[in-house]
CSV table of C-alpha atoms in Angstrom, one decimal:
chain,number,residue,atom,x,y,z
A,1,MET,CA,-81.0,-7.0,-21.9
A,2,ALA,CA,-79.0,-4.8,-24.3
A,3,PRO,CA,-75.4,-4.3,-23.2
A,4,LYS,CA,-74.2,-1.0,-22.0
A,5,SER,CA,-71.7,1.1,-23.8
A,6,ALA,CA,-68.0,0.4,-22.9
A,7,HIS,CA,-67.8,3.5,-20.5
A,8,GLN,CA,-71.2,2.5,-18.8
A,9,LEU,CA,-69.7,-0.6,-17.4
A,10,LYS,CA,-68.3,-0.6,-13.9
A,11,LEU,CA,-64.9,-1.8,-12.8
A,12,PRO,CA,-64.9,-4.0,-9.8
A,13,THR,CA,-62.7,-3.0,-6.9
A,14,LEU,CA,-61.2,-6.4,-7.0
A,15,VAL,CA,-59.6,-5.3,-10.3
A,16,PHE,CA,-56.8,-3.1,-8.9
A,17,GLY,CA,-54.6,-2.3,-11.8
A,18,ILE,CA,-53.3,-2.9,-15.3
A,19,VAL,CA,-52.1,-6.3,-14.4
A,20,GLU,CA,-55.5,-7.6,-13.5
A,21,ILE,CA,-57.0,-5.9,-16.7
A,22,ARG,CA,-54.6,-7.8,-18.9
A,23,ARG,CA,-55.3,-11.0,-17.0
A,24,LEU,CA,-59.0,-10.5,-17.6
A,25,ARG,CA,-58.5,-9.8,-21.3
A,26,ARG,CA,-56.5,-12.9,-21.7
A,27,GLU,CA,-59.1,-14.9,-19.8
A,28,LEU,CA,-61.9,-13.4,-21.9
A,29,GLU,CA,-59.9,-14.3,-25.2
A,30,ALA,CA,-59.4,-17.9,-23.9
A,31,LEU,CA,-63.1,-18.0,-23.1
A,32,GLU,CA,-64.0,-16.7,-26.5
A,33,ASP,CA,-61.8,-19.3,-28.1
A,34,PHE,CA,-63.3,-22.0,-26.1
A,35,VAL,CA,-66.8,-21.0,-27.0
A,36,SER,CA,-65.9,-20.7,-30.8
A,37,GLN,CA,-64.3,-24.1,-30.7
A,38,ALA,CA,-67.4,-25.6,-28.9
A,39,ASN,CA,-69.7,-24.1,-31.5
A,40,ILE,CA,-67.7,-25.6,-34.3
A,41,ARG,CA,-67.7,-29.0,-32.7
A,42,GLU,CA,-71.4,-29.1,-31.7
A,43,PRO,CA,-73.2,-26.2,-33.3
A,44,GLY,CA,-76.4,-25.1,-31.6
A,45,LYS,CA,-75.6,-26.6,-28.4
A,46,GLN,CA,-75.0,-24.6,-25.3
A,47,PRO,CA,-71.4,-25.2,-24.3
A,48,GLN,CA,-70.4,-25.8,-20.8
A,49,LEU,CA,-68.2,-22.9,-19.7
A,50,PRO,CA,-64.9,-23.6,-18.1
A,51,ARG,CA,-64.2,-22.4,-14.6
A,52,THR,CA,-63.7,-18.7,-14.6
A,53,SER,CA,-61.7,-16.6,-12.3
A,54,ARG,CA,-63.0,-14.6,-9.3
A,55,LEU,CA,-62.1,-11.2,-11.1
A,56,LEU,CA,-64.0,-12.2,-14.2
A,57,ASP,CA,-67.0,-13.4,-12.2
A,58,ALA,CA,-66.9,-10.1,-10.4
A,59,LEU,CA,-66.7,-8.1,-13.6
A,60,ALA,CA,-69.6,-10.0,-15.1
A,61,THR,CA,-71.8,-10.0,-12.0
A,62,GLU,CA,-71.3,-6.3,-11.1
A,63,ASN,CA,-72.3,-5.2,-14.7
A,64,ASN,CA,-75.0,-7.8,-15.1
A,65,MET,CA,-73.3,-9.6,-18.0
A,66,GLN,CA,-73.6,-13.1,-19.1
A,67,LEU,CA,-70.3,-14.7,-20.1
A,68,LEU,CA,-72.2,-17.3,-22.3
A,69,GLN,CA,-73.3,-14.4,-24.6
A,70,GLY,CA,-70.9,-13.5,-27.2
A,71,GLU,CA,-72.1,-9.9,-27.4
A,72,HIS,CA,-71.5,-9.4,-23.7
A,73,ARG,CA,-68.1,-10.8,-23.9
A,74,THR,CA,-67.4,-8.5,-26.7
A,75,TYR,CA,-68.5,-5.5,-24.7
A,76,MET,CA,-66.5,-6.6,-21.8
A,77,MET,CA,-63.5,-7.0,-24.1
A,78,HIS,CA,-63.9,-3.6,-25.5
A,79,PHE,CA,-64.4,-2.2,-21.9
A,80,LEU,CA,-61.2,-3.8,-20.9
A,81,GLN,CA,-59.4,-2.5,-23.9
A,82,ALA,CA,-60.8,0.9,-23.2
A,83,ILE,CA,-59.7,0.8,-19.7
A,84,GLU,CA,-56.3,-0.5,-20.6
A,85,ASP,CA,-55.9,2.4,-23.1
A,86,GLU,CA,-57.5,5.3,-21.3
A,87,ALA,CA,-57.8,4.8,-17.6
A,88,PRO,CA,-55.5,6.8,-15.5
A,89,ASN,CA,-52.8,4.7,-13.9
A,90,ILE,CA,-51.7,5.8,-10.4
A,91,HIS,CA,-48.6,4.4,-8.9
A,92,ILE,CA,-48.4,4.3,-5.1
A,93,SER,CA,-45.2,3.2,-3.2
A,94,PHE,CA,-45.4,1.8,0.3
A,95,ALA,CA,-42.8,0.8,2.8
A,96,VAL,CA,-44.1,-2.7,3.0
A,97,ASP,CA,-46.2,-4.9,0.7
A,98,PRO,CA,-49.8,-3.9,1.4
A,99,SER,CA,-52.5,-6.4,2.2
A,100,SER,CA,-55.4,-7.0,-0.2
A,101,ALA,CA,-57.9,-5.3,2.2
A,102,PHE,CA,-55.7,-2.3,2.4
A,103,THR,CA,-55.3,-2.1,-1.3
A,104,LEU,CA,-59.0,-2.5,-1.7
A,105,LYS,CA,-59.7,0.5,0.5
A,106,ILE,CA,-57.2,2.6,-1.4
A,107,VAL,CA,-58.6,1.5,-4.8
A,108,THR,CA,-62.2,2.3,-3.5
A,109,TRP,CA,-61.1,5.7,-2.4
A,110,LEU,CA,-59.4,6.4,-5.8
A,111,ARG,CA,-62.4,5.2,-7.8
A,112,ASP,CA,-64.8,7.3,-5.6
A,113,ASN,CA,-62.7,10.4,-5.5
A,114,ILE,CA,-60.2,10.6,-8.4
A,115,HIS,CA,-61.6,8.5,-11.3
A,116,PRO,CA,-64.1,5.7,-11.6
A,117,PHE,CA,-61.7,3.7,-13.6
A,118,ALA,CA,-58.5,4.6,-11.9
A,119,LEU,CA,-56.0,1.8,-11.9
A,120,LEU,CA,-53.5,1.3,-9.1
A,121,GLU,CA,-50.0,0.1,-9.4
A,122,VAL,CA,-48.4,-0.8,-6.1
A,123,GLY,CA,-44.6,-0.3,-5.5
A,124,LEU,CA,-42.3,-1.2,-2.7
A,125,GLN,CA,-40.0,1.4,-1.2
A,126,PRO,CA,-38.7,0.4,2.3
A,127,THR,CA,-36.8,3.6,2.8
A,128,ILE,CA,-39.9,5.8,3.2
A,129,ALA,CA,-40.6,4.0,6.7
A,130,ALA,CA,-44.2,5.1,6.8
A,131,GLY,CA,-46.7,6.7,4.5
A,132,CYS,CA,-46.6,6.5,0.7
A,133,ILE,CA,-45.4,8.1,-2.4
A,134,VAL,CA,-48.1,8.7,-5.1
A,135,ARG,CA,-47.0,9.1,-8.7
A,136,THR,CA,-49.5,10.3,-11.3
A,137,THR,CA,-48.9,11.0,-14.9
A,138,ASN,CA,-46.7,14.1,-14.3
A,139,LYS,CA,-46.5,14.6,-10.6
A,140,VAL,CA,-45.1,12.9,-7.5
A,141,PHE,CA,-46.8,13.3,-4.2
A,142,ASP,CA,-44.6,12.4,-1.3
A,143,PHE,CA,-46.7,11.5,1.7
A,144,SER,CA,-44.0,9.6,3.4
A,145,LEU,CA,-42.6,10.1,6.9
A,146,ARG,CA,-39.3,10.9,5.3
A,147,GLU,CA,-40.8,13.9,3.5
A,148,ARG,CA,-42.6,14.8,6.6
A,149,PHE,CA,-39.3,14.8,8.6
A,150,THR,CA,-37.6,16.9,5.9
A,151,GLY,CA,-40.5,19.4,6.0
A,152,SER,CA,-40.1,19.6,9.7
A,153,GLN,CA,-36.3,20.0,9.6
A,154,ASP,CA,-36.3,23.6,11.0
A,155,LEU,CA,-38.2,22.2,14.0
A,156,LEU,CA,-35.7,19.3,14.4
A,157,ILE,CA,-32.8,21.7,14.2
A,158,LYS,CA,-34.3,24.0,16.8
A,159,ALA,CA,-34.9,21.1,19.1
A,160,LEU,CA,-31.3,20.0,18.7
A,161,GLU,CA,-29.9,23.4,19.3
A,162,ALA,CA,-32.0,23.7,22.4
A,163,ALA,CA,-30.7,20.4,23.6
A,164,MET,CA,-27.1,21.3,22.9
A,165,ALA,CA,-27.5,24.7,24.6
A,166,GLU,CA,-28.5,22.9,27.7
A,167,ALA,CA,-25.4,20.7,27.6
A,168,PRO,CA,-22.6,22.4,25.7
A,169,PRO,CA,-20.0,19.8,24.3
A,170,ALA,CA,-16.4,19.9,25.3
A,171,PRO,CA,-14.1,22.0,23.1
A,172,VAL,CA,-12.1,20.1,20.5
A,173,THR,CA,-8.4,21.0,20.6
A,174,ALA,CA,-5.7,19.9,18.1
A,175,PRO,CA,-3.4,17.2,19.7
A,176,GLU,CA,0.1,18.2,20.7
A,177,PRO,CA,3.0,16.7,18.7
A,178,ALA,CA,4.9,13.9,20.4
A,179,GLY,CA,8.1,15.9,20.5
A,180,ALA,CA,6.5,18.9,22.3
A,181,ALA,CA,5.5,16.7,25.3
A,182,ALA,CA,9.1,15.5,25.7
B,1,MET,CA,140.1,-49.3,-33.5
B,2,THR,CA,139.7,-45.8,-34.5
B,3,ILE,CA,136.4,-45.4,-32.7
B,4,TRP,CA,138.0,-46.7,-29.6
B,5,TRP,CA,140.7,-44.1,-29.9
B,6,LEU,CA,138.2,-41.4,-30.6
B,7,LEU,CA,136.2,-42.4,-27.5
B,8,LEU,CA,139.3,-42.4,-25.4
B,9,ILE,CA,140.3,-39.0,-26.6
B,10,LEU,CA,136.9,-37.6,-25.9
B,11,GLY,CA,136.8,-39.2,-22.4
B,12,THR,CA,140.2,-37.6,-21.7
B,13,ILE,CA,138.9,-34.2,-22.9
B,14,LEU,CA,135.9,-34.4,-20.8
B,15,ALA,CA,138.1,-35.4,-17.7
B,16,PHE,CA,140.2,-32.5,-18.3
B,17,GLY,CA,137.3,-30.2,-18.6
B,18,THR,CA,135.6,-31.3,-15.5
B,19,ALA,CA,138.9,-30.9,-13.5
B,20,PHE,CA,139.2,-27.4,-14.9
B,21,ILE,CA,135.7,-26.4,-13.8
B,22,TRP,CA,136.2,-27.7,-10.4
B,23,ILE,CA,139.4,-25.9,-9.9
B,24,ALA,CA,137.9,-22.7,-11.1
B,25,VAL,CA,134.9,-22.9,-8.7
B,26,HIS,CA,137.3,-23.6,-5.8
B,27,LEU,CA,139.5,-20.8,-6.8
B,28,HIS,CA,136.5,-18.4,-7.1
B,29,ALA,CA,135.3,-19.5,-3.6
B,30,ALA,CA,138.7,-19.0,-2.1
B,31,ALA,CA,138.9,-15.6,-3.8
B,32,LYS,CA,135.9,-14.1,-1.7
B,33,PRO,CA,136.6,-11.5,1.0
B,34,VAL,CA,136.1,-12.3,4.9
B,35,LYS,CA,132.8,-11.0,6.5
B,36,SER,CA,132.9,-8.1,9.1
B,37,LEU,CA,132.2,-8.5,12.8
B,38,ALA,CA,128.9,-6.6,12.7
B,39,GLU,CA,127.8,-8.7,9.9
B,40,SER,CA,128.7,-11.8,11.8
B,41,LEU,CA,126.8,-10.5,14.9
B,42,GLN,CA,123.8,-9.7,12.8
B,43,GLY,CA,124.0,-13.1,11.4
B,44,ALA,CA,124.3,-14.6,14.7
B,45,ALA,CA,121.4,-12.6,16.0
B,46,GLU,CA,119.3,-13.6,13.1
B,47,GLU,CA,120.1,-17.2,13.8
B,48,ASP,CA,119.2,-16.5,17.5
B,49,VAL,CA,116.0,-14.9,16.5
B,50,ASP,CA,115.1,-17.9,14.5
B,51,HIS,CA,115.9,-19.8,17.6
B,52,ILE,CA,113.9,-17.6,20.0
B,53,PHE,CA,110.9,-17.0,17.7
B,54,ASN,CA,110.4,-20.5,17.0
B,55,GLU,CA,107.2,-22.1,15.9
B,56,GLU,CA,105.8,-22.6,19.5
B,57,PHE,CA,106.6,-19.0,20.4
B,58,ARG,CA,104.9,-17.8,17.4
B,59,GLU,CA,101.9,-20.1,18.0
B,60,GLU,CA,101.7,-18.7,21.5
B,61,LEU,CA,101.8,-15.2,20.1
B,62,ARG,CA,99.2,-16.1,17.6
B,63,ASN,CA,97.0,-17.4,20.5
B,64,ARG,CA,97.5,-14.2,22.5
B,65,GLY,CA,96.8,-12.1,19.5
B,66,ARG,CA,93.7,-14.1,18.8
B,67,LEU,CA,92.5,-13.8,22.3
B,68,HIS,CA,93.3,-10.0,22.3
B,69,PHE,CA,91.5,-9.7,19.0
B,70,GLU,CA,88.6,-11.5,20.4
B,71,LYS,CA,88.6,-9.4,23.4
B,72,ILE,CA,88.7,-6.2,21.4
B,73,LEU,CA,86.1,-7.6,19.1
B,74,GLY,CA,83.9,-8.5,22.1
B,75,GLU,CA,84.4,-5.0,23.6
B,76,ASN,CA,83.6,-3.4,20.2
B,77,ALA,CA,80.6,-5.6,19.9
B,78,MET,CA,79.4,-4.6,23.4
B,79,PHE,CA,80.1,-1.0,22.6
B,80,LEU,CA,78.3,-1.4,19.3
B,81,GLN,CA,75.4,-3.2,21.1
B,82,GLN,CA,75.2,-0.4,23.6
B,83,ASP,CA,75.3,2.1,20.9
B,84,LEU,CA,72.7,0.2,19.0
B,85,ARG,CA,70.4,0.0,22.1
B,86,LEU,CA,71.0,3.6,22.7
B,87,THR,CA,70.2,4.4,19.1
B,88,THR,CA,67.2,2.1,19.1
B,89,SER,CA,66.0,3.8,22.4
B,90,GLN,CA,66.6,7.2,20.9
B,91,MET,CA,65.0,6.1,17.7
B,92,ASN,CA,62.0,4.9,19.7
B,93,GLU,CA,61.7,8.1,21.6
B,94,PHE,CA,62.1,10.0,18.5
B,95,MET,CA,59.5,7.9,16.7
B,96,LYS,CA,57.2,8.1,19.7
B,97,GLY,CA,57.6,11.9,19.7
B,98,GLU,CA,57.1,12.1,16.0
B,99,ILE,CA,54.1,9.8,16.0
B,100,THR,CA,52.7,11.6,19.1
B,101,LYS,CA,53.2,15.0,17.3
B,102,GLU,CA,51.6,13.7,14.1
B,103,LEU,CA,48.8,12.1,16.0
B,104,LYS,CA,48.2,15.3,18.1
B,105,ALA,CA,48.1,17.3,14.9
B,106,ALA,CA,45.9,14.8,13.3
B,107,PHE,CA,43.5,14.7,16.3
B,108,ALA,CA,43.6,18.5,16.3
B,109,ASN,CA,42.5,18.5,12.8
B,110,TYR,CA,40.0,15.9,13.5
B,111,GLU,CA,38.7,17.9,16.4
B,112,ASN,CA,38.5,21.0,14.2
B,113,ALA,CA,36.8,19.0,11.5
B,114,ILE,CA,34.4,17.4,14.0
B,115,SER,CA,33.7,20.8,15.5
B,116,SER,CA,33.0,22.3,12.1
B,117,ALA,CA,30.8,19.3,11.3
B,118,LYS,CA,29.0,19.6,14.6
B,119,GLU,CA,28.4,23.3,14.0
B,120,LEU,CA,27.1,22.5,10.5
B,121,ALA,CA,25.0,19.8,11.9
B,122,VAL,CA,23.6,21.9,14.7
B,123,GLU,CA,23.0,24.7,12.2
B,124,SER,CA,21.3,22.3,9.8
B,125,ILE,CA,19.2,20.8,12.7
B,126,GLU,CA,18.2,24.3,13.7
B,127,LYS,CA,17.2,25.1,10.2
B,128,THR,CA,15.4,21.9,9.9
B,129,LYS,CA,13.7,22.5,13.2
B,130,THR,CA,12.6,25.9,12.1
B,131,THR,CA,11.3,24.6,8.9
B,132,ILE,CA,9.6,21.8,10.7
B,133,ASP,CA,8.1,24.2,13.1
B,134,GLN,CA,6.9,26.3,10.2
B,135,GLU,CA,5.6,23.3,8.4
B,136,ARG,CA,3.9,22.1,11.5
B,137,GLN,CA,2.4,25.5,12.1
B,138,ALA,CA,1.2,25.7,8.4
B,139,LEU,CA,-0.1,22.1,8.8
B,140,VAL,CA,-1.9,22.8,11.9
B,141,THR,CA,-3.4,26.0,10.4
B,142,ALA,CA,-4.4,24.0,7.3
B,143,LEU,CA,-5.7,21.1,9.2
B,144,ALA,CA,-7.6,23.4,11.5
B,145,LYS,CA,-9.1,25.2,8.4
B,146,GLU,CA,-9.8,21.9,6.8
B,147,VAL,CA,-11.4,20.4,9.9
B,148,GLY,CA,-13.4,23.5,10.3
B,149,GLU,CA,-14.6,23.3,6.7
B,150,GLU,CA,-15.2,19.6,7.1
B,151,LYS,CA,-17.1,20.3,10.3
B,152,ASP,CA,-19.2,23.0,8.6
B,153,ARG,CA,-19.7,20.7,5.7
B,154,ARG,CA,-20.9,17.9,7.9
B,155,ILE,CA,-23.1,20.2,9.8
B,156,LYS,CA,-24.6,21.5,6.7
B,157,GLN,CA,-24.9,18.1,5.3
B,158,PHE,CA,-26.5,16.9,8.6
B,159,ASP,CA,-28.9,19.9,8.5
B,160,GLU,CA,-29.8,19.1,4.9
B,161,ARG,CA,-30.3,15.5,5.6
B,162,MET,CA,-31.7,15.7,9.0
B,163,GLY,CA,-35.0,14.3,7.7
B,164,GLN,CA,-33.2,11.3,6.2
B,165,VAL,CA,-31.1,10.7,9.3
B,166,ILE,CA,-34.2,10.7,11.5
B,167,ASN,CA,-36.2,8.7,9.0
B,168,HIS,CA,-33.4,6.1,8.8
B,169,TYR,CA,-33.3,6.0,12.6
B,170,VAL,CA,-37.0,5.5,12.9
B,171,LEU,CA,-36.9,2.9,10.0
B,172,GLU,CA,-34.2,1.0,11.9
B,173,ALA,CA,-35.7,1.4,15.3
B,174,ILE,CA,-39.5,0.7,14.7
B,175,GLY,CA,-39.6,0.1,10.9
B,176,SER,CA,-40.8,-3.5,11.4
B,177,GLN,CA,-43.4,-2.5,13.9
B,178,ILE,CA,-45.2,0.1,11.7
B,179,ASP,CA,-48.4,-1.4,10.4
B,180,LEU,CA,-49.6,-0.2,7.0
B,181,ASN,CA,-53.3,-0.4,8.2
B,182,ASP,CA,-52.6,2.1,10.9
B,183,GLN,CA,-51.4,4.6,8.3
B,184,LEU,CA,-54.5,4.3,6.1
B,185,GLU,CA,-56.2,7.2,7.7
B,186,TYR,CA,-53.1,9.3,7.4
B,187,ILE,CA,-52.6,8.3,3.7
B,188,LEU,CA,-56.2,8.9,2.9
B,189,ASN,CA,-56.1,12.3,4.6
B,190,GLU,CA,-53.0,13.3,2.7
B,191,MET,CA,-54.5,12.1,-0.6
B,192,GLU,CA,-57.7,14.0,0.2
B,193,THR,CA,-55.6,17.0,0.9
B,194,HIS,CA,-53.9,16.8,-2.5
B,195,LYS,CA,-57.0,15.5,-4.3
B,196,ALA,CA,-57.3,18.6,-6.4
B,197,ALA,CA,-53.7,18.4,-7.6
B,198,ILE,CA,-54.1,14.7,-8.5
B,199,LEU,CA,-57.2,15.4,-10.3
B,200,GLU,CA,-55.7,18.2,-12.1
B,201,ASP,CA,-52.7,16.2,-13.2
B,202,ILE,CA,-54.9,13.3,-14.4
B,203,ARG,CA,-57.3,15.6,-16.3
B,204,SER,CA,-54.3,17.3,-18.0
B,205,GLY,CA,-53.1,13.9,-19.0
B,206,THR,CA,-50.0,13.3,-21.0
């Protein structure tokens, strides 16, 4: 089967971001080196591949690629290089470290709705309490609870004023000097 | 022989000379006049005086004189002592009076000085009090103004950071209990809402 062009390959959802892309590239390079060395040692014999990672297996499986074939490895390498160079990188900060399942859902949504090769970079920002902050190339989208409270500030002030109107605070007076009391 | 003769002659001459002198003296004594009666009485009186004022009598007189002198001396000493005491007493009185007068004058001066100082002190205290009152009033005014400004600033700051305050409160209160999976729908909805903007930014690129 002829390999697809670089942009016809599919990026598995397990591969979240640029870190995984680079890890895959390093693994593919190592695999390439291994196969080359095996061919030099025993030419014409099918080498026994070393144990590959889950990400590389997913990449090869979802794209119907054979890791034993050098052409496929080259395509995958080009694909990964193209992804690293061109794919949009979206940074999302959460209040706590997200689980893999949660990240998977986010990545799926991004690949379905934003860009098929969108890469996710997860950040940690405990002060946002809830929600997230999305940073694209030029913009920041604050979906945090903090921003929501700031947006609802007028509502909060009105609620506070209503509460204070029901129970007015005691007037604050300047204290008398000690000599005046005597 | 001659010498013997010469000595005999000289002896004879000396005998004659001595006899002549003795005769002349006796003749001169016999030639004096007889004393008068008054002179004789006076002489007798002088001799009696010598008999009366003999040494014992004189000693007696001396003793009497000594006693009299001592008596007079004692009286004079007593008088002198009395005078001295009187003088001392008068001196004391005088000194007492003078010292009292001086002290009164000095005390009067001191009283005047103290009164002046007291007036000055009171005046100074009044001025200080007035100044302090003015300063206190100014301070109270400034403090009230500053407190008002600070209050306004705090209220404004509180208004501006209301969202942060409540967010912090929520974070502290239930931050650990907020599950990220529960927020997935909210996050996806928000991202769906801003999908167009995100796509636009990604398409525009760098």
